[in-house]
CSV table of C-alpha atoms in Angstrom, one decimal:
chain,number,residue,atom,x,y,z
I,1,MET,CA,54.7,-53.1,36.0
I,2,SER,CA,52.5,-50.5,34.2
I,3,VAL,CA,50.2,-48.0,35.9
I,4,VAL,CA,47.2,-49.8,34.2
I,5,THR,CA,48.3,-53.1,35.7
I,6,GLN,CA,48.8,-51.6,39.1
I,7,SER,CA,45.4,-49.9,39.0
I,8,ARG,CA,43.7,-53.1,37.9
I,9,GLN,CA,45.3,-55.1,40.8
I,10,ALA,CA,44.4,-52.3,43.3
I,11,ILE,CA,40.8,-52.3,42.1
I,12,ASN,CA,40.7,-56.1,42.5
I,13,LEU,CA,42.1,-55.7,46.0
I,14,GLY,CA,39.3,-53.1,46.7
I,15,MET,CA,36.7,-55.6,45.5
I,16,ALA,CA,38.0,-58.1,48.0
I,17,SER,CA,38.1,-55.5,50.7
I,18,MET,CA,34.4,-54.6,50.0
I,19,ARG,CA,33.4,-58.2,50.3
I,20,MET,CA,35.1,-58.4,53.7
I,21,THR,CA,33.6,-55.1,54.9
I,22,TYR,CA,30.0,-55.4,53.7
I,23,THR,CA,27.5,-58.1,53.0
I,24,VAL,CA,24.2,-57.3,51.4
I,25,LYS,CA,22.4,-57.8,54.7
I,26,SER,CA,24.9,-55.7,56.7
I,27,PHE,CA,24.8,-52.8,54.2
I,28,PHE,CA,21.1,-52.6,53.5
I,29,GLY,CA,19.8,-54.0,56.8
I,30,GLY,CA,22.4,-52.3,59.0
I,31,TYR,CA,24.2,-49.3,57.6
I,32,MET,CA,21.5,-48.1,55.3
I,33,LEU,CA,18.8,-48.4,57.9
I,34,ARG,CA,20.8,-46.4,60.4
I,35,THR,CA,21.6,-43.7,57.9
I,36,LEU,CA,18.0,-43.4,56.8
I,37,CYS,CA,17.0,-42.9,60.5
I,38,GLN,CA,19.7,-40.2,60.7
I,39,VAL,CA,18.4,-38.3,57.8
I,40,VAL,CA,14.8,-38.7,58.9
I,41,PHE,CA,15.7,-37.4,62.4
I,42,PHE,CA,17.2,-34.1,61.0
I,43,SER,CA,14.4,-33.7,58.5
I,44,SER,CA,11.8,-34.2,61.1
I,45,ILE,CA,13.4,-31.5,63.2
I,46,GLY,CA,13.0,-29.2,60.2
I,47,ALA,CA,9.4,-30.2,59.7
I,48,LEU,CA,8.5,-29.7,63.3
I,49,ALA,CA,10.4,-26.4,63.7
I,50,ALA,CA,9.6,-24.6,60.5
I,51,GLY,CA,8.5,-27.0,57.7
I,52,GLY,CA,8.7,-26.3,54.0
I,53,GLU,CA,12.1,-25.0,52.9
I,54,VAL,CA,13.9,-25.9,56.2
I,55,THR,CA,12.8,-29.6,55.9
I,56,SER,CA,14.0,-29.7,52.3
I,57,PHE,CA,17.3,-28.0,53.2
I,58,LEU,CA,18.0,-30.5,56.0
I,59,LEU,CA,16.9,-33.6,54.0
I,60,ILE,CA,19.1,-32.7,51.0
I,61,GLY,CA,22.0,-31.7,53.2
I,62,MET,CA,22.1,-34.8,55.4
I,63,SER,CA,21.4,-37.1,52.4
I,64,VAL,CA,24.3,-35.7,50.4
I,65,TYR,CA,26.4,-35.8,53.6
I,66,LEU,CA,26.1,-39.6,53.4
I,67,ALA,CA,27.9,-39.5,50.0
I,68,THR,CA,30.9,-37.7,51.7
I,69,THR,CA,31.0,-39.8,54.8
I,70,LEU,CA,32.1,-43.2,53.4
I,71,PRO,CA,34.7,-41.9,51.0
I,72,MET,CA,36.5,-40.4,54.0
I,73,MET,CA,36.9,-43.9,55.3
I,74,ALA,CA,39.8,-44.1,52.8
I,75,SER,CA,41.8,-42.3,55.6
I,76,ALA,CA,41.6,-45.4,57.7
I,77,SER,CA,41.8,-48.0,55.0
I,78,THR,CA,45.2,-46.8,53.9
I,79,THR,CA,46.6,-48.2,57.1
I,80,TRP,CA,45.2,-51.7,56.5
I,81,ASP,CA,48.4,-52.7,54.6
I,82,ARG,CA,50.5,-51.4,57.4
I,83,ASN,CA,48.6,-53.4,59.9
I,84,ALA,CA,48.8,-56.5,57.7
I,85,GLY,CA,52.6,-56.1,57.4
I,86,THR,CA,52.5,-55.6,53.6
I,87,LEU,CA,53.3,-51.8,53.6
I,88,SER,CA,57.0,-52.4,53.7
I,89,LEU,CA,56.7,-54.6,50.6
I,90,LEU,CA,54.9,-51.9,48.8
I,91,VAL,CA,57.5,-49.3,49.7
I,92,ALA,CA,60.3,-51.7,48.5
I,93,SER,CA,58.4,-52.6,45.3
I,94,PRO,CA,58.5,-50.6,42.0
I,95,ALA,CA,54.7,-50.0,42.3
I,96,ALA,CA,53.6,-46.4,42.6
I,97,LEU,CA,52.1,-46.0,46.1
I,98,ALA,CA,49.8,-43.2,45.0
I,99,VAL,CA,48.2,-45.5,42.4
I,100,VAL,CA,47.8,-48.4,44.8
I,101,PHE,CA,46.2,-46.4,47.5
I,102,LEU,CA,44.1,-44.3,45.1
I,103,PHE,CA,42.4,-47.4,43.7
I,104,ARG,CA,42.4,-49.9,46.7
I,105,SER,CA,39.5,-48.3,48.5
I,106,TRP,CA,37.4,-47.3,45.5
I,107,PHE,CA,34.3,-49.1,46.8
I,108,PHE,CA,33.7,-46.4,49.4
I,109,ILE,CA,32.8,-44.2,46.4
I,110,LEU,CA,30.2,-46.8,45.3
I,111,THR,CA,28.7,-47.4,48.8
I,112,GLY,CA,28.7,-43.7,49.6
I,113,SER,CA,26.9,-42.8,46.3
I,114,VAL,CA,24.4,-45.7,46.7
I,115,SER,CA,23.5,-44.8,50.3
I,116,SER,CA,23.0,-41.1,49.5
I,117,ILE,CA,20.9,-41.8,46.3
I,118,LEU,CA,18.7,-44.3,48.1
I,119,ALA,CA,18.1,-41.8,50.9
I,120,LEU,CA,17.1,-39.1,48.5
I,121,ALA,CA,15.0,-41.5,46.4
I,122,ILE,CA,13.1,-42.8,49.4
I,123,LEU,CA,12.8,-39.6,51.6
I,124,ILE,CA,12.1,-36.9,49.0
I,125,PRO,CA,8.7,-38.3,48.1
I,126,ALA,CA,8.1,-39.4,51.7
I,127,PHE,CA,8.4,-35.8,52.9
I,128,GLY,CA,6.3,-34.5,50.0
I,129,ILE,CA,9.1,-32.5,48.4
I,130,SER,CA,8.5,-31.8,44.7
I,131,VAL,CA,11.3,-32.7,42.3
I,132,SER,CA,11.1,-33.3,38.6
I,133,ILE,CA,12.7,-36.2,36.8
I,134,SER,CA,15.3,-34.0,35.2
I,135,GLN,CA,16.1,-32.4,38.6
I,136,ALA,CA,16.4,-35.9,40.2
I,137,ALA,CA,18.8,-37.1,37.4
I,138,LEU,CA,21.0,-34.0,37.9
I,139,ILE,CA,20.9,-34.4,41.7
I,140,PHE,CA,21.9,-38.1,41.5
I,141,ALA,CA,24.8,-37.3,39.2
I,142,LEU,CA,26.0,-34.6,41.6
I,143,VAL,CA,25.8,-37.0,44.5
I,144,ILE,CA,28.3,-39.2,42.6
I,145,VAL,CA,30.4,-36.1,42.1
I,146,ALA,CA,30.3,-35.5,45.8
I,147,ALA,CA,31.4,-39.0,46.6
I,148,LEU,CA,34.1,-39.1,43.9
I,149,THR,CA,35.7,-35.8,44.8
I,150,THR,CA,35.5,-36.3,48.6
I,151,TYR,CA,37.4,-39.6,48.1
I,152,ALA,CA,40.4,-37.6,46.9
I,153,LEU,CA,40.3,-35.8,50.3
I,154,GLY,CA,40.0,-39.1,52.1
I,155,VAL,CA,43.1,-40.5,50.3
I,156,ALA,CA,45.0,-37.4,51.2
I,157,CYS,CA,44.1,-37.8,54.8
I,158,GLY,CA,45.1,-41.5,54.4
I,159,GLY,CA,48.6,-40.3,53.4
I,160,MET,CA,48.8,-38.5,56.8
I,161,ALA,CA,47.3,-41.5,58.6
I,162,LEU,CA,50.3,-43.6,57.4
I,163,ARG,CA,52.5,-41.1,59.2
I,164,PHE,CA,50.4,-41.1,62.4
I,165,PRO,CA,48.5,-44.4,62.2
I,166,HIS,CA,47.0,-44.0,65.7
I,167,LEU,CA,45.2,-40.9,64.4
I,168,ARG,CA,43.7,-42.6,61.3
I,169,ASN,CA,40.1,-42.3,62.5
I,170,VAL,CA,40.7,-38.9,64.1
I,171,PHE,CA,41.6,-37.4,60.7
I,172,SER,CA,38.5,-38.5,59.0
I,173,THR,CA,36.2,-37.8,61.9
I,174,PHE,CA,37.6,-34.3,62.3
I,175,VAL,CA,37.2,-33.5,58.6
I,176,MET,CA,33.7,-34.9,58.4
I,177,THR,CA,32.6,-33.0,61.5
I,178,VAL,CA,34.0,-29.7,60.4
I,179,SER,CA,32.6,-30.1,56.9
I,180,MET,CA,29.1,-30.9,58.3
I,181,MET,CA,29.2,-27.8,60.6
I,182,ILE,CA,30.4,-25.2,58.2
I,183,GLY,CA,29.8,-26.8,54.7
I,184,GLY,CA,26.2,-26.0,54.3
I,185,PHE,CA,24.9,-29.4,55.1
I,186,VAL,CA,22.8,-28.5,58.2
I,187,VAL,CA,23.3,-24.7,58.4
I,188,PRO,CA,23.4,-22.3,55.4
I,189,LEU,CA,26.9,-21.6,54.3
I,190,ASP,CA,26.4,-17.8,54.5
I,191,TYR,CA,25.4,-18.1,58.1
I,192,TRP,CA,29.1,-18.3,59.1
I,193,PRO,CA,31.6,-15.5,59.1
I,194,ALA,CA,33.6,-15.0,55.9
I,195,GLY,CA,36.7,-16.9,57.3
I,196,PHE,CA,34.6,-20.0,57.9
I,197,GLN,CA,33.1,-19.8,54.5
I,198,TRP,CA,36.6,-19.7,53.0
I,199,VAL,CA,37.7,-22.8,55.0
I,200,ALA,CA,34.6,-24.6,53.7
I,201,GLN,CA,35.9,-24.3,50.2
I,202,ILE,CA,38.6,-26.9,50.8
I,203,PHE,CA,36.0,-29.6,51.0
I,204,PRO,CA,35.0,-30.9,47.5
I,205,GLY,CA,31.7,-32.1,48.7
I,206,VAL,CA,30.6,-28.6,49.7
I,207,HIS,CA,30.8,-27.5,46.0
I,208,ALA,CA,28.8,-30.5,44.9
I,209,LEU,CA,26.2,-29.8,47.5
I,210,SER,CA,26.0,-26.2,46.3
I,211,GLY,CA,25.4,-27.5,42.8
I,212,ILE,CA,22.6,-29.7,44.1
I,213,ARG,CA,21.0,-26.8,46.0
I,214,GLU,CA,21.1,-24.8,42.8
I,215,VAL,CA,19.3,-27.6,41.0
I,216,MET,CA,16.7,-27.8,43.7
I,217,GLY,CA,16.1,-24.1,43.4
I,218,GLY,CA,15.7,-24.3,39.6
I,219,GLY,CA,18.8,-22.3,39.1
I,220,ASP,CA,21.1,-21.8,36.1
I,221,LEU,CA,22.8,-24.9,34.8
I,222,THR,CA,25.9,-22.8,34.1
I,223,VAL,CA,26.2,-22.2,37.9
I,224,VAL,CA,25.7,-25.9,38.5
I,225,GLY,CA,28.5,-26.6,36.1
I,226,PHE,CA,30.7,-24.1,37.8
I,227,HIS,CA,30.2,-25.8,41.2
I,228,THR,CA,30.9,-29.2,39.6
I,229,VAL,CA,34.2,-28.0,37.9
I,230,THR,CA,35.2,-26.4,41.2
I,231,ALA,CA,34.6,-29.7,43.1
I,232,PHE,CA,36.9,-31.6,40.7
I,233,ALA,CA,39.5,-28.8,40.8
I,234,VAL,CA,39.6,-29.0,44.6
I,235,ALA,CA,39.7,-32.8,44.5
I,236,PHE,CA,42.7,-32.6,42.1
I,237,LEU,CA,44.6,-30.4,44.6
I,238,TRP,CA,43.9,-33.0,47.3
I,239,LEU,CA,45.2,-35.7,44.9
I,240,VAL,CA,48.4,-33.7,44.5
I,241,VAL,CA,48.7,-33.6,48.3
I,242,ALA,CA,48.1,-37.3,48.5
I,243,ALA,CA,50.7,-38.1,45.8
I,244,LEU,CA,53.3,-36.0,47.6
I,245,SER,CA,52.5,-37.7,50.9
I,246,PHE,CA,53.0,-41.1,49.5
I,247,TRP,CA,56.2,-40.1,47.7
I,248,TRP,CA,57.6,-38.8,50.9
I,249,LEU,CA,56.6,-42.1,52.6
I,250,ARG,CA,58.6,-44.1,50.1
I,251,VAL,CA,61.6,-41.8,50.0
I,252,HIS,CA,61.9,-41.5,53.8
I,253,GLY,CA,61.2,-45.3,54.3
I,254,ARG,CA,63.9,-46.3,51.8
I,255,LYS,CA,66.4,-43.7,53.3
I,256,VAL,CA,66.2,-44.9,56.9
I,257,GLY,CA,65.3,-48.5,56.1
I,258,SER,CA,62.1,-48.4,58.1
I,259,ILE,CA,58.5,-47.3,57.7
I,260,ASP,CA,57.8,-47.0,61.4
I,261,PHE,CA,57.8,-43.3,61.7
I,262,GLU,CA,56.9,-43.4,65.3
I,263,ASP,CA,60.2,-44.7,66.5
């Protein structure tokens, strides 16, 4: 079975998973409404406490954070096959585990991007923040970059979640919480000591957010491009980690004749 065929079948599986996870009503009337309230809450704190730049900082940060939240759900979704009893079949099959798990949860990239872009499109004018059409286009593109690159981190966490399935939600929650705290989403990145700033660099979404803030400030497009390339470079490293994790899962599982690592 070719990689293209494996990818296509994994994408189809992801489409089926998306239909099971969301309906139009549950996404727009449930999840989207909740996340809008979340962004409004933080933005309102900024408006009441300081206004102006603080409001813009929090609105942009929390809106982009939405784009990184759902892709991290790939950490939990990699265990779906284990819970369904089909992981052993994947391990025994000639299919590449890395390819299967890379494409099976792709819809989190879509839903993360849509939720973030909608939040920005609705709340930026609602809070009276001035953004040109060209800036908006760049910001929306970088939101997709944030979701796409963070997905690589989510898949890498998913590889670890297969080793410790009872911690599948802990991995994603821990990563999301730490990235929100030190990644420049609610507090400026340079507020933290140098060590924390270095740790923040391991999160691809942080680099995409830096590019968005550069666009908002009317900065140099070269700097924006640098942040974008860095986000993809960090994401690539996480994909390598994910591939090694899945490779180890297959090798160890075939060696001992079991995929239940907790025994």
